[in-house]
XYZ file of C-alpha atoms in Angstrom:
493
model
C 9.435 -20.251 4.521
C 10.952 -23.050 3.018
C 14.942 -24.401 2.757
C 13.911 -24.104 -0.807
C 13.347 -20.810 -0.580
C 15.781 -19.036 1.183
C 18.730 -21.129 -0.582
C 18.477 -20.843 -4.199
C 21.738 -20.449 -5.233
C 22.692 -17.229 -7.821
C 22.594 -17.845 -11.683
C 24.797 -15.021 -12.849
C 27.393 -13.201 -12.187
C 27.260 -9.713 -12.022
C 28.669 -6.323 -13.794
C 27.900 -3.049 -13.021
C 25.251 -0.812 -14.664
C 25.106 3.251 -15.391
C 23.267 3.909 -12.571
C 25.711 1.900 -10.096
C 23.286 -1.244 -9.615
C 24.511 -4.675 -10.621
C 23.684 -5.776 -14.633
C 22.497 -9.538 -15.429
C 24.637 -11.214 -18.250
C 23.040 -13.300 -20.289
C 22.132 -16.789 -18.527
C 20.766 -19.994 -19.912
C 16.924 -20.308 -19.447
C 15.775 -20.683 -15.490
C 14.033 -24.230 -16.382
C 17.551 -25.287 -17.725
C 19.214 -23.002 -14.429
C 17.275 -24.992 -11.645
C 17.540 -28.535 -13.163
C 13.992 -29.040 -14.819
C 12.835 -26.882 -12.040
C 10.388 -24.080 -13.124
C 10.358 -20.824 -10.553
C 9.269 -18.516 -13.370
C 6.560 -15.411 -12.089
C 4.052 -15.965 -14.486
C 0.246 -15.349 -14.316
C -2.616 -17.895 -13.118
C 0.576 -20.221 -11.262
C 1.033 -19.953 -7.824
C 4.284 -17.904 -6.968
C 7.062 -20.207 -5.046
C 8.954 -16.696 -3.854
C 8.397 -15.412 -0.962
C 10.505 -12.557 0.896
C 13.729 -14.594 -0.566
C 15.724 -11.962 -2.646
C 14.843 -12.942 -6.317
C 17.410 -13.995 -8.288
C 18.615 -11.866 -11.702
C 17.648 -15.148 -13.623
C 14.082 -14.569 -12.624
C 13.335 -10.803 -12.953
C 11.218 -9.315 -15.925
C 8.733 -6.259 -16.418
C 9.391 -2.751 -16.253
C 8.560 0.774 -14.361
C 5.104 0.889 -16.702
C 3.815 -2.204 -14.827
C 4.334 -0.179 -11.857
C 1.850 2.677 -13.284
C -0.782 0.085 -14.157
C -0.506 -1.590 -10.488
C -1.013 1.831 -8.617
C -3.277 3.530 -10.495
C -5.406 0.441 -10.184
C -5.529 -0.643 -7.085
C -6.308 3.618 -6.156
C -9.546 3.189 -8.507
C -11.271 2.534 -5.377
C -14.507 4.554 -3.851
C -12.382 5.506 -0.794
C -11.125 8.430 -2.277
C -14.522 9.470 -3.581
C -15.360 9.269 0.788
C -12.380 11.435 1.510
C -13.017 13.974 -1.011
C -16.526 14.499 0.440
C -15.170 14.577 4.381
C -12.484 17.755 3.144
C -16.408 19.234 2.417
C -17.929 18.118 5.670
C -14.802 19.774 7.034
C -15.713 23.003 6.098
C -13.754 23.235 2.839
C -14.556 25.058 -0.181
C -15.099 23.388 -3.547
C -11.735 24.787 -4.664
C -10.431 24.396 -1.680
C -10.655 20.850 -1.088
C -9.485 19.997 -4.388
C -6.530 21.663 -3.817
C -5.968 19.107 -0.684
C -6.818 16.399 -3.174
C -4.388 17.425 -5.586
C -1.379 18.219 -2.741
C -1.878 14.437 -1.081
C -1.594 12.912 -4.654
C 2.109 14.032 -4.881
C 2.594 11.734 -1.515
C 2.479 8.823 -4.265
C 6.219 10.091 -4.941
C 7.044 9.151 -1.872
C 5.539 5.862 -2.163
C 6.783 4.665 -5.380
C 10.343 6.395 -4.375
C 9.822 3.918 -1.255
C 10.227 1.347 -4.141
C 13.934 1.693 -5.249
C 15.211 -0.328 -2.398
C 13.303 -2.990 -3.889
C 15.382 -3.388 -6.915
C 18.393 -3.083 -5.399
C 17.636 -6.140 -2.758
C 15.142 -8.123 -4.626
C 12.913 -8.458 -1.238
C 10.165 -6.537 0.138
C 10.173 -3.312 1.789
C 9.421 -4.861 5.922
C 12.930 -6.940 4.906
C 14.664 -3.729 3.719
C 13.115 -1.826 6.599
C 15.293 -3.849 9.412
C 18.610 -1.369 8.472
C 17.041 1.195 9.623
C 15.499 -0.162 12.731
C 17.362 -3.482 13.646
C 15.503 -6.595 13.314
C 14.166 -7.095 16.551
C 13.281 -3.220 16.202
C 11.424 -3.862 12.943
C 9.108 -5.981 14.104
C 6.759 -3.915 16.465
C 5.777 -2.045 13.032
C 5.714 -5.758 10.815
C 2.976 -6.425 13.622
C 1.071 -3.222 13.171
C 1.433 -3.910 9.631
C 0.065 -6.688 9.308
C -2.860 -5.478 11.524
C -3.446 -2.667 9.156
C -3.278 -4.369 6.135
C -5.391 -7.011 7.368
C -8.170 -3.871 8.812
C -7.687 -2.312 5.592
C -8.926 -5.207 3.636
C -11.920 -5.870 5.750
C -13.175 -2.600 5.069
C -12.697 -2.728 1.435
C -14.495 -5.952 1.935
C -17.558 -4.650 3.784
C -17.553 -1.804 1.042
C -17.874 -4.464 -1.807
C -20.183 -6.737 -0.388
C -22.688 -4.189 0.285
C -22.490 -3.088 -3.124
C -22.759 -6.359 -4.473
C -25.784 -7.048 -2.127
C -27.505 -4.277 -3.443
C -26.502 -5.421 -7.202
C -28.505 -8.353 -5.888
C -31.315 -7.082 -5.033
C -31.393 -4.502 -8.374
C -31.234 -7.727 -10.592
C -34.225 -9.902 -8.742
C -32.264 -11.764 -6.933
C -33.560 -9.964 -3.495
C -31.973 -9.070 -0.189
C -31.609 -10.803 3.287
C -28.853 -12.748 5.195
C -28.393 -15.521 2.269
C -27.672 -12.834 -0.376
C -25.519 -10.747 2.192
C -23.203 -14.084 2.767
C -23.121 -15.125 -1.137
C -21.969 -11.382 -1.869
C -19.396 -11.886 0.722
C -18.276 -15.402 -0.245
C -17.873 -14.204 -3.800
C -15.910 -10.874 -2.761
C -13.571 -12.756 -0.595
C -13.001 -15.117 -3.689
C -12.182 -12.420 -6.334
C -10.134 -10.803 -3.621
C -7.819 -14.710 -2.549
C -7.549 -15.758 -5.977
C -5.855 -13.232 -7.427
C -3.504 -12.889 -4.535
C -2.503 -16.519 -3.519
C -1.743 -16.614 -7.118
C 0.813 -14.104 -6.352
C 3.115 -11.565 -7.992
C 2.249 -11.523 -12.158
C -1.229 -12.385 -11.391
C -1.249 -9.448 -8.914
C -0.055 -6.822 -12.100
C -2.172 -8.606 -14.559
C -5.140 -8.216 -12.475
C -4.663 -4.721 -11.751
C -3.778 -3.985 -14.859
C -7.058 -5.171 -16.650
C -9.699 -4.360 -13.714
C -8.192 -0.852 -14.463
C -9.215 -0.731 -17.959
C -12.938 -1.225 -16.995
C -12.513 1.045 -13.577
C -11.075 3.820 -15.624
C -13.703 3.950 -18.206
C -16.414 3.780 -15.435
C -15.237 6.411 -12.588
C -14.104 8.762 -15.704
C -18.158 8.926 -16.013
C -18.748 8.975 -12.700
C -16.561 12.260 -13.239
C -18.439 13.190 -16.027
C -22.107 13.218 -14.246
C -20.718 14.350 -10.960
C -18.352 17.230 -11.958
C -20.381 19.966 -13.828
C -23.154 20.132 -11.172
C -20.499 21.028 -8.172
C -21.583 23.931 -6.173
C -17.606 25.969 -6.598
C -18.924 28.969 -4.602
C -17.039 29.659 -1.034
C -18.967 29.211 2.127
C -19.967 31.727 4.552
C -17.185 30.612 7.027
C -13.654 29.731 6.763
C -12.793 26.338 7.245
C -10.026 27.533 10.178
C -7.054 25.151 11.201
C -8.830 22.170 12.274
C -10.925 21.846 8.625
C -7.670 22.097 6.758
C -5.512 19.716 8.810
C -8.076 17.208 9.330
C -8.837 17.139 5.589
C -4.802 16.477 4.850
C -5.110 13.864 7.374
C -7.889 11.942 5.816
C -6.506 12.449 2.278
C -2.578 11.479 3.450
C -3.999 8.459 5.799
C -4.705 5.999 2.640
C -0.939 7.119 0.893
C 0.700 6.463 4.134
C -0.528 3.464 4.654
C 1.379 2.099 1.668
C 4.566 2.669 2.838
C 5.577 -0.685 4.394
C 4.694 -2.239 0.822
C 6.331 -0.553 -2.215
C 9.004 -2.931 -2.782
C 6.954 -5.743 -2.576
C 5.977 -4.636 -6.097
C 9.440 -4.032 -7.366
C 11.363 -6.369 -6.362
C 11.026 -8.558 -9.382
C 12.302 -5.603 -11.778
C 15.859 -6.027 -13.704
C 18.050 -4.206 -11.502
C 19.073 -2.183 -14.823
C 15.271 -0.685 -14.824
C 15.513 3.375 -14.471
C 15.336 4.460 -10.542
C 13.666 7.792 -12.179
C 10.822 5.859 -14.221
C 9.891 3.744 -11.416
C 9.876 6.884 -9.546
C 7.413 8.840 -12.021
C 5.222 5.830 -13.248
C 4.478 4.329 -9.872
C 3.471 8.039 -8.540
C 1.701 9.112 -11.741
C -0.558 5.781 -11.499
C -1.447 6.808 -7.699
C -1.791 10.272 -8.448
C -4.233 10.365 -11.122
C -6.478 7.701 -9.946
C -6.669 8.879 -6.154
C -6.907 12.565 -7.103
C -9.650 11.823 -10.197
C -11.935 10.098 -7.548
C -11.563 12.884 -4.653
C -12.569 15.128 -6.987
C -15.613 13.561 -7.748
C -15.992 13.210 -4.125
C -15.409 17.071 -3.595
C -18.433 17.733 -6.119
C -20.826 15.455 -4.759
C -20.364 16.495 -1.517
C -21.560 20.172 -2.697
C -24.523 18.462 -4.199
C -26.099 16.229 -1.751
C -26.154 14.566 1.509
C -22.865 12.210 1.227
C -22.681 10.674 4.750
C -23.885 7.685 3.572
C -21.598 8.071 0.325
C -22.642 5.322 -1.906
C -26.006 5.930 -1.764
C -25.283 9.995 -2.075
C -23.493 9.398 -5.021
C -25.810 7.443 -6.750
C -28.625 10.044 -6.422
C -26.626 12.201 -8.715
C -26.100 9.579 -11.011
C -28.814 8.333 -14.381
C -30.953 5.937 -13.239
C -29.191 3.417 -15.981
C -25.669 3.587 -14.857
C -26.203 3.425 -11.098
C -26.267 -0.731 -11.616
C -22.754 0.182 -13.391
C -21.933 2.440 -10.141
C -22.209 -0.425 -7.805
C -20.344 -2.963 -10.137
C -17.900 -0.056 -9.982
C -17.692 0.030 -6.098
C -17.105 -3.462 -5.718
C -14.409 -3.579 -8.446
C -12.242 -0.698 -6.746
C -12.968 -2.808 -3.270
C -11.029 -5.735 -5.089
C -8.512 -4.279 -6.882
C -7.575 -2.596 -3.648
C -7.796 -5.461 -1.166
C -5.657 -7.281 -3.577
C -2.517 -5.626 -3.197
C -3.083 -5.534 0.564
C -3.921 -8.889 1.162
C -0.734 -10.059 -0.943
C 1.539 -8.393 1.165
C -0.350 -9.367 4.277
C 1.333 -12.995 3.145
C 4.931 -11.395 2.967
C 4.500 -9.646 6.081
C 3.864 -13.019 7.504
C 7.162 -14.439 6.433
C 9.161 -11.185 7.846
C 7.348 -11.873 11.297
C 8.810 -15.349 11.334
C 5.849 -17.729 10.391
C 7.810 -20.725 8.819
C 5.391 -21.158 5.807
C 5.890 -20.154 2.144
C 3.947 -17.102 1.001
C 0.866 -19.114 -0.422
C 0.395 -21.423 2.828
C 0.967 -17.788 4.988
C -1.932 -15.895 2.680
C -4.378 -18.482 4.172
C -3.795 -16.780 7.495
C -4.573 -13.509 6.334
C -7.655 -14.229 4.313
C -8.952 -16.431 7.445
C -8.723 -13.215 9.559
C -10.443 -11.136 6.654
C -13.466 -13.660 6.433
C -13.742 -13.648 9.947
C -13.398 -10.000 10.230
C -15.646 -8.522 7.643
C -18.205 -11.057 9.167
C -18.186 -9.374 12.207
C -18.485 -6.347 10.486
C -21.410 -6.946 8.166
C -23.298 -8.187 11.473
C -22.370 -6.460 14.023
C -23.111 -2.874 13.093
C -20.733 -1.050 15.417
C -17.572 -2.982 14.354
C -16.340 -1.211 10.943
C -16.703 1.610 13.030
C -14.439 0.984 15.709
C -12.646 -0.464 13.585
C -12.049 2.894 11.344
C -11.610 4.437 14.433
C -8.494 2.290 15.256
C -6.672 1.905 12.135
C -6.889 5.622 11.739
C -4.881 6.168 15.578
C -2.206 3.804 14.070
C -0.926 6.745 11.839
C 0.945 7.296 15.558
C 3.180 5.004 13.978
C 3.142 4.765 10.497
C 3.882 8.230 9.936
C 6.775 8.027 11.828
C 8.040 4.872 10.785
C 7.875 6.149 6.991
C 9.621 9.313 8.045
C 12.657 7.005 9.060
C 12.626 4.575 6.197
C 12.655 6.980 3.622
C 15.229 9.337 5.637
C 17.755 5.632 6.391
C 16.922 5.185 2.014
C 18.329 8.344 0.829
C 21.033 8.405 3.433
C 22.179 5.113 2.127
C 21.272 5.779 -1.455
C 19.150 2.622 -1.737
C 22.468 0.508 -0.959
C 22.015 -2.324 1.297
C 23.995 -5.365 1.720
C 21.348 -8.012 0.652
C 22.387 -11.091 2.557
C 22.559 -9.071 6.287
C 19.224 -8.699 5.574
C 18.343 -12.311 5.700
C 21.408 -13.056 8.613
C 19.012 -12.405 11.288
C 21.377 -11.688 14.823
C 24.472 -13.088 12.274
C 24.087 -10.031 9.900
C 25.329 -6.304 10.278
C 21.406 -4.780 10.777
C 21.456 -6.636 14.442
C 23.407 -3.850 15.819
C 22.682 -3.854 19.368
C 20.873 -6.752 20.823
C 18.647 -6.663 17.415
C 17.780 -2.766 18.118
C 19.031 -0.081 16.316
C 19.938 2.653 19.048
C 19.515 5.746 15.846
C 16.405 4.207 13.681
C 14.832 3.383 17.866
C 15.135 6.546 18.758
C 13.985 9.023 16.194
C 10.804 6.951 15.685
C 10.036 7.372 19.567
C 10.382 11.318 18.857
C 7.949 11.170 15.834
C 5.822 8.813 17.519
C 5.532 11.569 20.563
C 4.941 14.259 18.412
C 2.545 12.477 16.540
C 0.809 11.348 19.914
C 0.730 15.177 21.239
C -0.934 16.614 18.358
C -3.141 13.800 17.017
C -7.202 14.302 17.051
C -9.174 11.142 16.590
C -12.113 9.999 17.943
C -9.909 7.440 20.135
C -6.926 10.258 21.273
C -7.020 13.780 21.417
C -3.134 15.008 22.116
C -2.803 17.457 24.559
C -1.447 19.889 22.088
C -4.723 19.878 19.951
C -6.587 22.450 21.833
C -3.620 25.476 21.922
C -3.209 24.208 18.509
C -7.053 25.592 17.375
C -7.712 22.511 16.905
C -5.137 21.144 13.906
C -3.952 17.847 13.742
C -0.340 17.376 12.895
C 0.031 14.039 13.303
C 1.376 13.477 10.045
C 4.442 16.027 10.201
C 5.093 13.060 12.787
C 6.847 11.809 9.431
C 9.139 14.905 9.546
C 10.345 15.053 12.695
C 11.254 11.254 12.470
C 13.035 11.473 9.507
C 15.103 14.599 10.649
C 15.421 13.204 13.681
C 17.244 10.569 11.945
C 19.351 12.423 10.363
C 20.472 14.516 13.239
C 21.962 11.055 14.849
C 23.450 9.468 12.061
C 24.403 12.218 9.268
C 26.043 10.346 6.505
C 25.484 7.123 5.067
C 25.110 5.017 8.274
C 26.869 1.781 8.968
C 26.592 -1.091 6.999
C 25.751 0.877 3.523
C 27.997 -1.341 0.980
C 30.271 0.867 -1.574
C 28.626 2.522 -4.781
């Protein structure tokens, strides 16, 4: 990060609003503000912030932008693959919608995850370090990172195969060339739009979920009325149910180390509750419209290769529009994870601005999804591992949002920045309460997880259920047991 960055001196003085939270005045422009310099968030120009807290002077938008951002980067074909797994689980039609439908309403959680964002202006792995110290944050910035990085390779893989075949449909044919050019141009739709940063980020979401909506909503409409809603012979039993929660929470829960990112360039006067509904409602629809299309097809046909098992139910005319489709939700997901692959960057300590840091994180993607695309094993393993990190992440989001209410989204901004100078260094950079009760999710997580890489002892007396993501439950409560009121460092309302 740059002096430049992390020194930008306030424009305005502050007042305070209904809801508690600081009000702008009215300032002269920002050109006039920084002396001819321009640090304005505005589309197709690189963004200069990184996890700096953005001034008032610079803030704009409003909770709607949030709606347009999570409902579009959730138009993805993921959800399509996790509503056909609650089937290969053992679930009835009806059944696993009804999963589908109960892990949408996690998006409150995630766009609640948000708030802090407006209150500190920085993103959500700054905000995180009152809860766990920052030398304690930054085992989970490091998993992070490695997840949103994983994340966006598969996303990757997912879109250039479907752009391969898009190829090939055209006349364009197959083989290694056309594999690579796919790849080259889904890495570039995914990097522009991100090193561009913040506004391009909404505007791009925002637009590519115009088309996406309009397509998957047929999708819907040739998938839906042919789903098979009759019971099977056999219950689904413990292990279906759980597993299916697990695979439809999984993608939620990974957002949790990002929401701020998103709103930390809102007025601080925006509504806490609109943020609230329009961030979830945007998730909710999107992720619960595709895993319901997933839940039919999987009654209909053979969906363990899922792209290919959903375009056998589809009109020979609009399965060019399917693939086009598949790729686009690969983007518009990758997007948002890639962007705050750069921010999680800065909060690890790599001295660059958010731009130069994003070239990290696409380097590893290229590399990654290489690997991937030619060695056929890899997005496997890969799947495998990103899917035993909910260990952590469950647990981790238990605490954050547990350390958010208790403190009622008030944080004193600049301890966040102080490093072992602030009040969130507590004790030797470790905070002994945060510490603690994500080591008691993390166990209980650990005893009761079943992946293909760890089976907790605790799965088998169980009947086979997988609880690792009440992980998020005990951690948070756990949190609460130890510190029971606001805890240290929480400035006055």
């Amino acid at each position: 990060m740059t002096q430049q960055e992390t020194s930008r001196p306030e424009t305005r003085r502050r007042g305070t609003s209904r809801q508690g939270a600081s009000r702008p005045e009215p300032a002269a422009d920002v050109d006039e503000v920084y002396k001819g310099e321009v640090f304005k968030d505005e589309v197709f120009k690189v963004e200069t912030h990184g996890i700096d807290p953005i001034p008032d002077a610079e803030r704009h938008g409003g909770a709607k932008d949030l709606f347009w951002l999570w409902f579009g980067s959730n138009l993805t074909f993921t959800y399509v693959i996790n509503g056909a797994l609650a089937v290969a689980f053992g679930l009835s039609f009806w059944q696993a919608t009804l999963v589908v439908v109960l892990s949408g309403l996690s998006f409150f959680a995630v766009s609640a995850a948000g708030l802090s964002g407006i209150r500190t202006g920085t993103a959500t792995l700054v905000i995180s370090r009152a809860a766990f110290g920052v030398r304690g944050n930054f085992p989970a910035g490091v998993l992070n990172w490695v997840v949103s990085i994983g994340y966006t390779i598969v996303n990757t893989v997912v879109g250039t195969l479907a752009l391969e075949v898009f190829l090939a449909e055209i006349g364009l044919g197959g083989g290694t060339a056309i594999r690579a050019l796919a790849l080259g141009v889904t890495l570039a739709l995914t990097f522009a739009v991100a090193m561009w940063g913040h506004a391009t980020v909404q505007f791009a979401e925002r637009w590519m979920a115009y088309v996406l909506a309009v397509g998957f909503g047929a999708l819907l409409v040739f998938v839906l009325p042919g789903a098979d809603t009759s019971a099977p012979a056999a219950g689904p039993g413990l292990s279906g149910w759980s597993l299916a929660f697990v695979v439809m929470l999984a993608g939620p829960f990974s957002y949790l180390p990002m929401p701020a990112d998103y709103t930390r360039y809102l007025p601080r006067t925006t509504s806490l509750r609109s943020i609230t509904w329009m961030g979830a409602s945007g998730g909710f629809i999107s992720s619960v419209a595709l895993g319901v299309a997933g839940v039919a097809a999987a009654t209909q046909t053979d969906m363990t290769d899922a792209v290919a098992g959903a375009e056998s139910l589809l009109p020979g005319w609009f399965q060019t529009v399917f693939l086009a489709l598949v790729l686009g939700g690969s983007v518009t997901n990758s997007i948002i994870t890639l962007y705050s692959s750069s921010l999680n960057l800065q909060v690890l300590g790599i001295p660059w601005s958010r731009s130069r840091a994003i070239v990290i994180s696409a380097a590893v993607t290229a590399v990654g999804s290489l690997a991937a695309l030619f060695l056929t094993d890899f997005t496997t393993s890969l799947l495998s591992f990103l899917s035993l990190l909910i260990i952590v992440f469950a647990p981790w989001g238990g605490v954050f949002l547990a350390d958010m209410l208790l403190r009622r989204c008030r944080y004193d901004s600049d301890a966040l920045h102080a490093g072992n100078a602030g009040a969130y260094w507590y004790r030797a950079g470790y905070h002994p309460a945060g510490m603690a009760a994500l080591l008691a999710g993390m166990l209980f997580a650990a005893l009761t997880c079943d992946s293909e890489l760890w089976t907790g002892p605790l799965v088998a007396p169980l009947g086979g259920a997988d609880l690792t993501l009440l992980g998020s439950v005990v951690s948070g409560l756990a949190y609460w047991a130890l510190v029971r009121r606001a805890p240290a460092h929480t400035p006055a309302a």
